[in-house]
Amino acid sequence: MSSSAIIINALALLLLIIALFKDRSRAWKALRMAGRSFLRILPTILLVVVLMGLIVGLITPDKLAQWLGGKSGVTGVLITAMAGAVLHIPSLVAFPMAGSLLRSGASVTIIATFVATLTMIGMVTFPIEAKELGKRFALLRNGISFIFALALGVLMGVIL
Amino acid sequence: MSVQSKNPWKEWLVLIILLIITALVAILFPAHQSSILKESWSLGKEMLMILPAVLILMGLFSVWISRDMVVRHLGQTSGIRGVALALLFGATPTGPLYVAFPIAAALRHKGARLSNIVIFLTAWACIKLPQEMVELNFLGARFMITRLILTSTFAILTGLIIEKILDRQNIAPENRKGDD
């Protein structure tokens, strides 16, 4: 088990014990929620596990670097940004995916841009945002976020 | 967390199709069999070691930090404290982004600063604390911390820009109809 995995499990256990002492019924409610979320996300987890095995196992690192690495250039970053804006992948499974791709040759800029647009911009949720907060607000927030996501990707690539 | 209406069977079906494709690929390219298996196995093992803990953290956060609490505290706090609270309250309760929109709308009616509402939404979207744990595990501390700092900065900038643009236009009567 990696050190971060130990920290996360220890933290969850500690908070769970505190919660059980503070308010048993609310702690159980939280646990039931966690169980339900696990069942709901399980097919997605399995999907990502099989898909990443297929991608990483089949595509050689230099091919992957060509498509998702420094060589893909501005077009690569823009396509990734668009993909992240359109797709609707929970970040719980998006981070493991991103980690696999990063280890097998994708560039930091591409991965950071993808994570940024994936989380900040929601094409799927846009109608709800427009309804609750106004169309102008939703357009502005998603538009500005898109520009900042690109900036974030480039900056991350420069820094890391 | 609200339950998505989509049919869970669809995901299982996609999984089965993907498994069939993988099996075909493994038969057609026997040289790749071991690397496909190795990647799937290590990724699956790693995910199963941390996701249950992360889901428990998410459950605890969403039970203890209620929507009312967020609206109550963020509705009246301003200044640096307001910005910090917006980041914190965005990063702690859990659930998909569409759960945050009604909360943001409630905040607006309570008179919260527009910039803080945007900061809250951006933090909700991309710096959830339990998810940060997943990021730490799979992308490393340097990646996580750098992204956290940049995202927080951009969240504040986005908030200020939107506030500047919308507050100036808010006097226009045609804008009112979008508010309800």
PDB file of N, CA, C and O in Angstrom, chain B residues 13-62:
ATOM      1  N   LEU B  13     -23.803  -2.935 -19.436  1.00  0.00           N
ATOM      2  CA  LEU B  13     -23.817  -3.409 -20.822  1.00  0.00           C
ATOM      3  C   LEU B  13     -22.565  -2.941 -21.554  1.00  0.00           C
ATOM      4  O   LEU B  13     -21.895  -3.724 -22.238  1.00  0.00           O
ATOM      5  N   VAL B  14     -22.220  -1.641 -21.376  1.00  0.00           N
ATOM      6  CA  VAL B  14     -21.008  -1.106 -21.999  1.00  0.00           C
ATOM      7  C   VAL B  14     -19.789  -1.876 -21.501  1.00  0.00           C
ATOM      8  O   VAL B  14     -18.884  -2.212 -22.268  1.00  0.00           O
ATOM      9  N   LEU B  15     -19.804  -2.208 -20.200  1.00  0.00           N
ATOM     10  CA  LEU B  15     -18.690  -2.956 -19.616  1.00  0.00           C
ATOM     11  C   LEU B  15     -18.529  -4.322 -20.283  1.00  0.00           C
ATOM     12  O   LEU B  15     -17.414  -4.739 -20.636  1.00  0.00           O
ATOM     13  N   ILE B  16     -19.662  -5.007 -20.474  1.00  0.00           N
ATOM     14  CA  ILE B  16     -19.607  -6.333 -21.105  1.00  0.00           C
ATOM     15  C   ILE B  16     -19.067  -6.229 -22.531  1.00  0.00           C
ATOM     16  O   ILE B  16     -18.194  -6.996 -22.934  1.00  0.00           O
ATOM     17  N   ILE B  17     -19.558  -5.214 -23.273  1.00  0.00           N
ATOM     18  CA  ILE B  17     -19.064  -5.029 -24.643  1.00  0.00           C
ATOM     19  C   ILE B  17     -17.560  -4.764 -24.635  1.00  0.00           C
ATOM     20  O   ILE B  17     -16.797  -5.342 -25.409  1.00  0.00           O
ATOM     21  N   LEU B  18     -17.135  -3.916 -23.706  1.00  0.00           N
ATOM     22  CA  LEU B  18     -15.711  -3.588 -23.613  1.00  0.00           C
ATOM     23  C   LEU B  18     -14.874  -4.826 -23.267  1.00  0.00           C
ATOM     24  O   LEU B  18     -13.778  -5.026 -23.803  1.00  0.00           O
ATOM     25  N   LEU B  19     -15.422  -5.664 -22.387  1.00  0.00           N
ATOM     26  CA  LEU B  19     -14.713  -6.893 -22.018  1.00  0.00           C
ATOM     27  C   LEU B  19     -14.555  -7.814 -23.226  1.00  0.00           C
ATOM     28  O   LEU B  19     -13.507  -8.426 -23.433  1.00  0.00           O
ATOM     29  N   ILE B  20     -15.621  -7.889 -24.046  1.00  0.00           N
ATOM     30  CA  ILE B  20     -15.554  -8.725 -25.251  1.00  0.00           C
ATOM     31  C   ILE B  20     -14.484  -8.182 -26.195  1.00  0.00           C
ATOM     32  O   ILE B  20     -13.654  -8.927 -26.725  1.00  0.00           O
ATOM     33  N   ILE B  21     -14.489  -6.835 -26.375  1.00  0.00           N
ATOM     34  CA  ILE B  21     -13.473  -6.223 -27.244  1.00  0.00           C
ATOM     35  C   ILE B  21     -12.068  -6.534 -26.720  1.00  0.00           C
ATOM     36  O   ILE B  21     -11.180  -6.936 -27.475  1.00  0.00           O
ATOM     37  N   THR B  22     -11.900  -6.381 -25.396  1.00  0.00           N
ATOM     38  CA  THR B  22     -10.585  -6.640 -24.802  1.00  0.00           C
ATOM     39  C   THR B  22     -10.155  -8.091 -25.035  1.00  0.00           C
ATOM     40  O   THR B  22      -8.996  -8.358 -25.373  1.00  0.00           O
ATOM     41  N   ALA B  23     -11.115  -9.011 -24.861  1.00  0.00           N
ATOM     42  CA  ALA B  23     -10.795 -10.426 -25.071  1.00  0.00           C
ATOM     43  C   ALA B  23     -10.361 -10.659 -26.517  1.00  0.00           C
ATOM     44  O   ALA B  23      -9.366 -11.347 -26.774  1.00  0.00           O
ATOM     45  N   LEU B  24     -11.083 -10.042 -27.473  1.00  0.00           N
ATOM     46  CA  LEU B  24     -10.723 -10.189 -28.887  1.00  0.00           C
ATOM     47  C   LEU B  24      -9.327  -9.639 -29.161  1.00  0.00           C
ATOM     48  O   LEU B  24      -8.513 -10.273 -29.830  1.00  0.00           O
ATOM     49  N   VAL B  25      -9.063  -8.450 -28.592  1.00  0.00           N
ATOM     50  CA  VAL B  25      -7.750  -7.824 -28.775  1.00  0.00           C
ATOM     51  C   VAL B  25      -6.652  -8.725 -28.213  1.00  0.00           C
ATOM     52  O   VAL B  25      -5.607  -8.925 -28.828  1.00  0.00           O
ATOM     53  N   ALA B  26      -6.943  -9.298 -27.025  1.00  0.00           N
ATOM     54  CA  ALA B  26      -5.941 -10.158 -26.379  1.00  0.00           C
ATOM     55  C   ALA B  26      -5.666 -11.402 -27.224  1.00  0.00           C
ATOM     56  O   ALA B  26      -4.538 -11.894 -27.280  1.00  0.00           O
ATOM     57  N   ILE B  27      -6.715 -11.900 -27.912  1.00  0.00           N
ATOM     58  CA  ILE B  27      -6.519 -13.080 -28.758  1.00  0.00           C
ATOM     59  C   ILE B  27      -5.741 -12.701 -30.031  1.00  0.00           C
ATOM     60  O   ILE B  27      -4.835 -13.395 -30.451  1.00  0.00           O
ATOM     61  N   LEU B  28      -6.087 -11.520 -30.593  1.00  0.00           N
ATOM     62  CA  LEU B  28      -5.450 -11.085 -31.833  1.00  0.00           C
ATOM     63  C   LEU B  28      -4.009 -10.638 -31.620  1.00  0.00           C
ATOM     64  O   LEU B  28      -3.159 -10.801 -32.490  1.00  0.00           O
ATOM     65  N   PHE B  29      -3.747 -10.008 -30.470  1.00  0.00           N
ATOM     66  CA  PHE B  29      -2.381  -9.536 -30.194  1.00  0.00           C
ATOM     67  C   PHE B  29      -1.860 -10.190 -28.917  1.00  0.00           C
ATOM     68  O   PHE B  29      -1.833  -9.553 -27.864  1.00  0.00           O
ATOM     69  N   PRO B  30      -1.452 -11.445 -28.998  1.00  0.00           N
ATOM     70  CA  PRO B  30      -1.031 -12.150 -27.775  1.00  0.00           C
ATOM     71  C   PRO B  30       0.154 -11.479 -27.081  1.00  0.00           C
ATOM     72  O   PRO B  30       0.301 -11.592 -25.866  1.00  0.00           O
ATOM     73  N   ALA B  31       0.950 -10.732 -27.858  1.00  0.00           N
ATOM     74  CA  ALA B  31       2.122 -10.091 -27.255  1.00  0.00           C
ATOM     75  C   ALA B  31       1.726  -9.047 -26.215  1.00  0.00           C
ATOM     76  O   ALA B  31       2.488  -8.741 -25.304  1.00  0.00           O
ATOM     77  N   HIS B  32       0.509  -8.482 -26.375  1.00  0.00           N
ATOM     78  CA  HIS B  32       0.096  -7.414 -25.465  1.00  0.00           C
ATOM     79  C   HIS B  32      -0.657  -7.918 -24.234  1.00  0.00           C
ATOM     80  O   HIS B  32      -0.974  -7.135 -23.341  1.00  0.00           O
ATOM     81  N   GLN B  33      -0.965  -9.235 -24.231  1.00  0.00           N
ATOM     82  CA  GLN B  33      -1.789  -9.775 -23.143  1.00  0.00           C
ATOM     83  C   GLN B  33      -1.299  -9.391 -21.751  1.00  0.00           C
ATOM     84  O   GLN B  33      -2.051  -8.886 -20.924  1.00  0.00           O
ATOM     85  N   SER B  34       0.010  -9.624 -21.515  1.00  0.00           N
ATOM     86  CA  SER B  34       0.502  -9.418 -20.151  1.00  0.00           C
ATOM     87  C   SER B  34       0.475  -7.944 -19.768  1.00  0.00           C
ATOM     88  O   SER B  34       0.162  -7.595 -18.624  1.00  0.00           O
ATOM     89  N   SER B  35       0.767  -7.030 -20.731  1.00  0.00           N
ATOM     90  CA  SER B  35       0.776  -5.614 -20.348  1.00  0.00           C
ATOM     91  C   SER B  35      -0.639  -5.087 -20.101  1.00  0.00           C
ATOM     92  O   SER B  35      -0.854  -4.247 -19.241  1.00  0.00           O
ATOM     93  N   ILE B  36      -1.630  -5.613 -20.872  1.00  0.00           N
ATOM     94  CA  ILE B  36      -3.028  -5.213 -20.624  1.00  0.00           C
ATOM     95  C   ILE B  36      -3.450  -5.657 -19.226  1.00  0.00           C
ATOM     96  O   ILE B  36      -3.970  -4.880 -18.425  1.00  0.00           O
ATOM     97  N   LEU B  37      -3.174  -6.945 -18.929  1.00  0.00           N
ATOM     98  CA  LEU B  37      -3.543  -7.493 -17.622  1.00  0.00           C
ATOM     99  C   LEU B  37      -2.844  -6.756 -16.485  1.00  0.00           C
ATOM    100  O   LEU B  37      -3.452  -6.439 -15.467  1.00  0.00           O
ATOM    101  N   LYS B  38      -1.574  -6.455 -16.691  1.00  0.00           N
ATOM    102  CA  LYS B  38      -0.794  -5.823 -15.632  1.00  0.00           C
ATOM    103  C   LYS B  38      -1.358  -4.439 -15.299  1.00  0.00           C
ATOM    104  O   LYS B  38      -1.545  -4.096 -14.133  1.00  0.00           O
ATOM    105  N   GLU B  39      -1.634  -3.655 -16.349  1.00  0.00           N
ATOM    106  CA  GLU B  39      -2.153  -2.298 -16.117  1.00  0.00           C
ATOM    107  C   GLU B  39      -3.520  -2.353 -15.427  1.00  0.00           C
ATOM    108  O   GLU B  39      -3.774  -1.645 -14.462  1.00  0.00           O
ATOM    109  N   SER B  40      -4.424  -3.212 -15.936  1.00  0.00           N
ATOM    110  CA  SER B  40      -5.760  -3.323 -15.338  1.00  0.00           C
ATOM    111  C   SER B  40      -5.671  -3.749 -13.882  1.00  0.00           C
ATOM    112  O   SER B  40      -6.331  -3.183 -13.010  1.00  0.00           O
ATOM    113  N   TRP B  41      -4.845  -4.755 -13.632  1.00  0.00           N
ATOM    114  CA  TRP B  41      -4.723  -5.292 -12.279  1.00  0.00           C
ATOM    115  C   TRP B  41      -4.201  -4.237 -11.316  1.00  0.00           C
ATOM    116  O   TRP B  41      -4.775  -4.017 -10.247  1.00  0.00           O
ATOM    117  N   SER B  42      -3.112  -3.529 -11.708  1.00  0.00           N
ATOM    118  CA  SER B  42      -2.532  -2.582 -10.758  1.00  0.00           C
ATOM    119  C   SER B  42      -3.449  -1.384 -10.551  1.00  0.00           C
ATOM    120  O   SER B  42      -3.615  -0.901  -9.431  1.00  0.00           O
ATOM    121  N   LEU B  43      -4.100  -0.915 -11.640  1.00  0.00           N
ATOM    122  CA  LEU B  43      -5.015   0.221 -11.488  1.00  0.00           C
ATOM    123  C   LEU B  43      -6.222  -0.160 -10.629  1.00  0.00           C
ATOM    124  O   LEU B  43      -6.638   0.576  -9.731  1.00  0.00           O
ATOM    125  N   GLY B  44      -6.778  -1.350 -10.887  1.00  0.00           N
ATOM    126  CA  GLY B  44      -7.936  -1.806 -10.127  1.00  0.00           C
ATOM    127  C   GLY B  44      -7.622  -1.961  -8.649  1.00  0.00           C
ATOM    128  O   GLY B  44      -8.390  -1.538  -7.789  1.00  0.00           O
ATOM    129  N   LYS B  45      -6.455  -2.546  -8.372  1.00  0.00           N
ATOM    130  CA  LYS B  45      -6.047  -2.764  -6.991  1.00  0.00           C
ATOM    131  C   LYS B  45      -5.892  -1.422  -6.277  1.00  0.00           C
ATOM    132  O   LYS B  45      -6.393  -1.222  -5.169  1.00  0.00           O
ATOM    133  N   GLU B  46      -5.213  -0.483  -6.955  1.00  0.00           N
ATOM    134  CA  GLU B  46      -4.984   0.828  -6.355  1.00  0.00           C
ATOM    135  C   GLU B  46      -6.292   1.561  -6.077  1.00  0.00           C
ATOM    136  O   GLU B  46      -6.472   2.195  -5.039  1.00  0.00           O
ATOM    137  N   MET B  47      -7.244   1.468  -7.032  1.00  0.00           N
ATOM    138  CA  MET B  47      -8.519   2.158  -6.847  1.00  0.00           C
ATOM    139  C   MET B  47      -9.295   1.558  -5.677  1.00  0.00           C
ATOM    140  O   MET B  47      -9.882   2.275  -4.879  1.00  0.00           O
ATOM    141  N   LEU B  48      -9.298   0.233  -5.604  1.00  0.00           N
ATOM    142  CA  LEU B  48     -10.052  -0.406  -4.523  1.00  0.00           C
ATOM    143  C   LEU B  48      -9.441  -0.138  -3.148  1.00  0.00           C
ATOM    144  O   LEU B  48     -10.131  -0.193  -2.134  1.00  0.00           O
ATOM    145  N   MET B  49      -8.143   0.181  -3.123  1.00  0.00           N
ATOM    146  CA  MET B  49      -7.512   0.451  -1.844  1.00  0.00           C
ATOM    147  C   MET B  49      -7.864   1.820  -1.297  1.00  0.00           C
ATOM    148  O   MET B  49      -7.790   2.046  -0.097  1.00  0.00           O
ATOM    149  N   ILE B  50      -8.223   2.770  -2.169  1.00  0.00           N
ATOM    150  CA  ILE B  50      -8.514   4.096  -1.614  1.00  0.00           C
ATOM    151  C   ILE B  50      -9.957   4.553  -1.808  1.00  0.00           C
ATOM    152  O   ILE B  50     -10.452   5.345  -1.027  1.00  0.00           O
ATOM    153  N   LEU B  51     -10.666   4.047  -2.835  1.00  0.00           N
ATOM    154  CA  LEU B  51     -12.012   4.585  -3.077  1.00  0.00           C
ATOM    155  C   LEU B  51     -12.993   4.361  -1.924  1.00  0.00           C
ATOM    156  O   LEU B  51     -13.755   5.273  -1.599  1.00  0.00           O
ATOM    157  N   PRO B  52     -13.014   3.187  -1.270  1.00  0.00           N
ATOM    158  CA  PRO B  52     -13.960   3.059  -0.139  1.00  0.00           C
ATOM    159  C   PRO B  52     -13.721   4.129   0.933  1.00  0.00           C
ATOM    160  O   PRO B  52     -14.678   4.739   1.423  1.00  0.00           O
ATOM    161  N   ALA B  53     -12.446   4.395   1.261  1.00  0.00           N
ATOM    162  CA  ALA B  53     -12.142   5.426   2.258  1.00  0.00           C
ATOM    163  C   ALA B  53     -12.614   6.796   1.789  1.00  0.00           C
ATOM    164  O   ALA B  53     -13.202   7.572   2.557  1.00  0.00           O
ATOM    165  N   VAL B  54     -12.387   7.088   0.503  1.00  0.00           N
ATOM    166  CA  VAL B  54     -12.795   8.392  -0.040  1.00  0.00           C
ATOM    167  C   VAL B  54     -14.314   8.536  -0.002  1.00  0.00           C
ATOM    168  O   VAL B  54     -14.853   9.593   0.350  1.00  0.00           O
ATOM    169  N   LEU B  55     -15.023   7.438  -0.327  1.00  0.00           N
ATOM    170  CA  LEU B  55     -16.492   7.495  -0.314  1.00  0.00           C
ATOM    171  C   LEU B  55     -17.018   7.696   1.108  1.00  0.00           C
ATOM    172  O   LEU B  55     -18.023   8.391   1.311  1.00  0.00           O
ATOM    173  N   ILE B  56     -16.332   7.111   2.085  1.00  0.00           N
ATOM    174  CA  ILE B  56     -16.737   7.321   3.483  1.00  0.00           C
ATOM    175  C   ILE B  56     -16.530   8.791   3.873  1.00  0.00           C
ATOM    176  O   ILE B  56     -17.413   9.414   4.474  1.00  0.00           O
ATOM    177  N   LEU B  57     -15.391   9.365   3.467  1.00  0.00           N
ATOM    178  CA  LEU B  57     -15.157  10.791   3.728  1.00  0.00           C
ATOM    179  C   LEU B  57     -16.241  11.648   3.091  1.00  0.00           C
ATOM    180  O   LEU B  57     -16.779  12.570   3.703  1.00  0.00           O
ATOM    181  N   MET B  58     -16.601  11.313   1.848  1.00  0.00           N
ATOM    182  CA  MET B  58     -17.643  12.067   1.155  1.00  0.00           C
ATOM    183  C   MET B  58     -18.967  11.958   1.891  1.00  0.00           C
ATOM    184  O   MET B  58     -19.689  12.942   2.037  1.00  0.00           O
ATOM    185  N   GLY B  59     -19.281  10.739   2.352  1.00  0.00           N
ATOM    186  CA  GLY B  59     -20.528  10.537   3.085  1.00  0.00           C
ATOM    187  C   GLY B  59     -20.560  11.365   4.357  1.00  0.00           C
ATOM    188  O   GLY B  59     -21.548  12.044   4.646  1.00  0.00           O
ATOM    189  N   LEU B  60     -19.457  11.339   5.115  1.00  0.00           N
ATOM    190  CA  LEU B  60     -19.390  12.097   6.372  1.00  0.00           C
ATOM    191  C   LEU B  60     -19.545  13.600   6.110  1.00  0.00           C
ATOM    192  O   LEU B  60     -20.301  14.283   6.798  1.00  0.00           O
ATOM    193  N   PHE B  61     -18.834  14.093   5.095  1.00  0.00           N
ATOM    194  CA  PHE B  61     -18.925  15.520   4.775  1.00  0.00           C
ATOM    195  C   PHE B  61     -20.345  15.903   4.401  1.00  0.00           C
ATOM    196  O   PHE B  61     -20.867  16.920   4.846  1.00  0.00           O
ATOM    197  N   SER B  62     -20.993  15.074   3.576  1.00  0.00           N
ATOM    198  CA  SER B  62     -22.301  15.522   3.104  1.00  0.00           C
ATOM    199  C   SER B  62     -23.360  15.397   4.190  1.00  0.00           C
ATOM    200  O   SER B  62     -24.349  16.121   4.166  1.00  0.00           O
TER     201      SER B  62
END
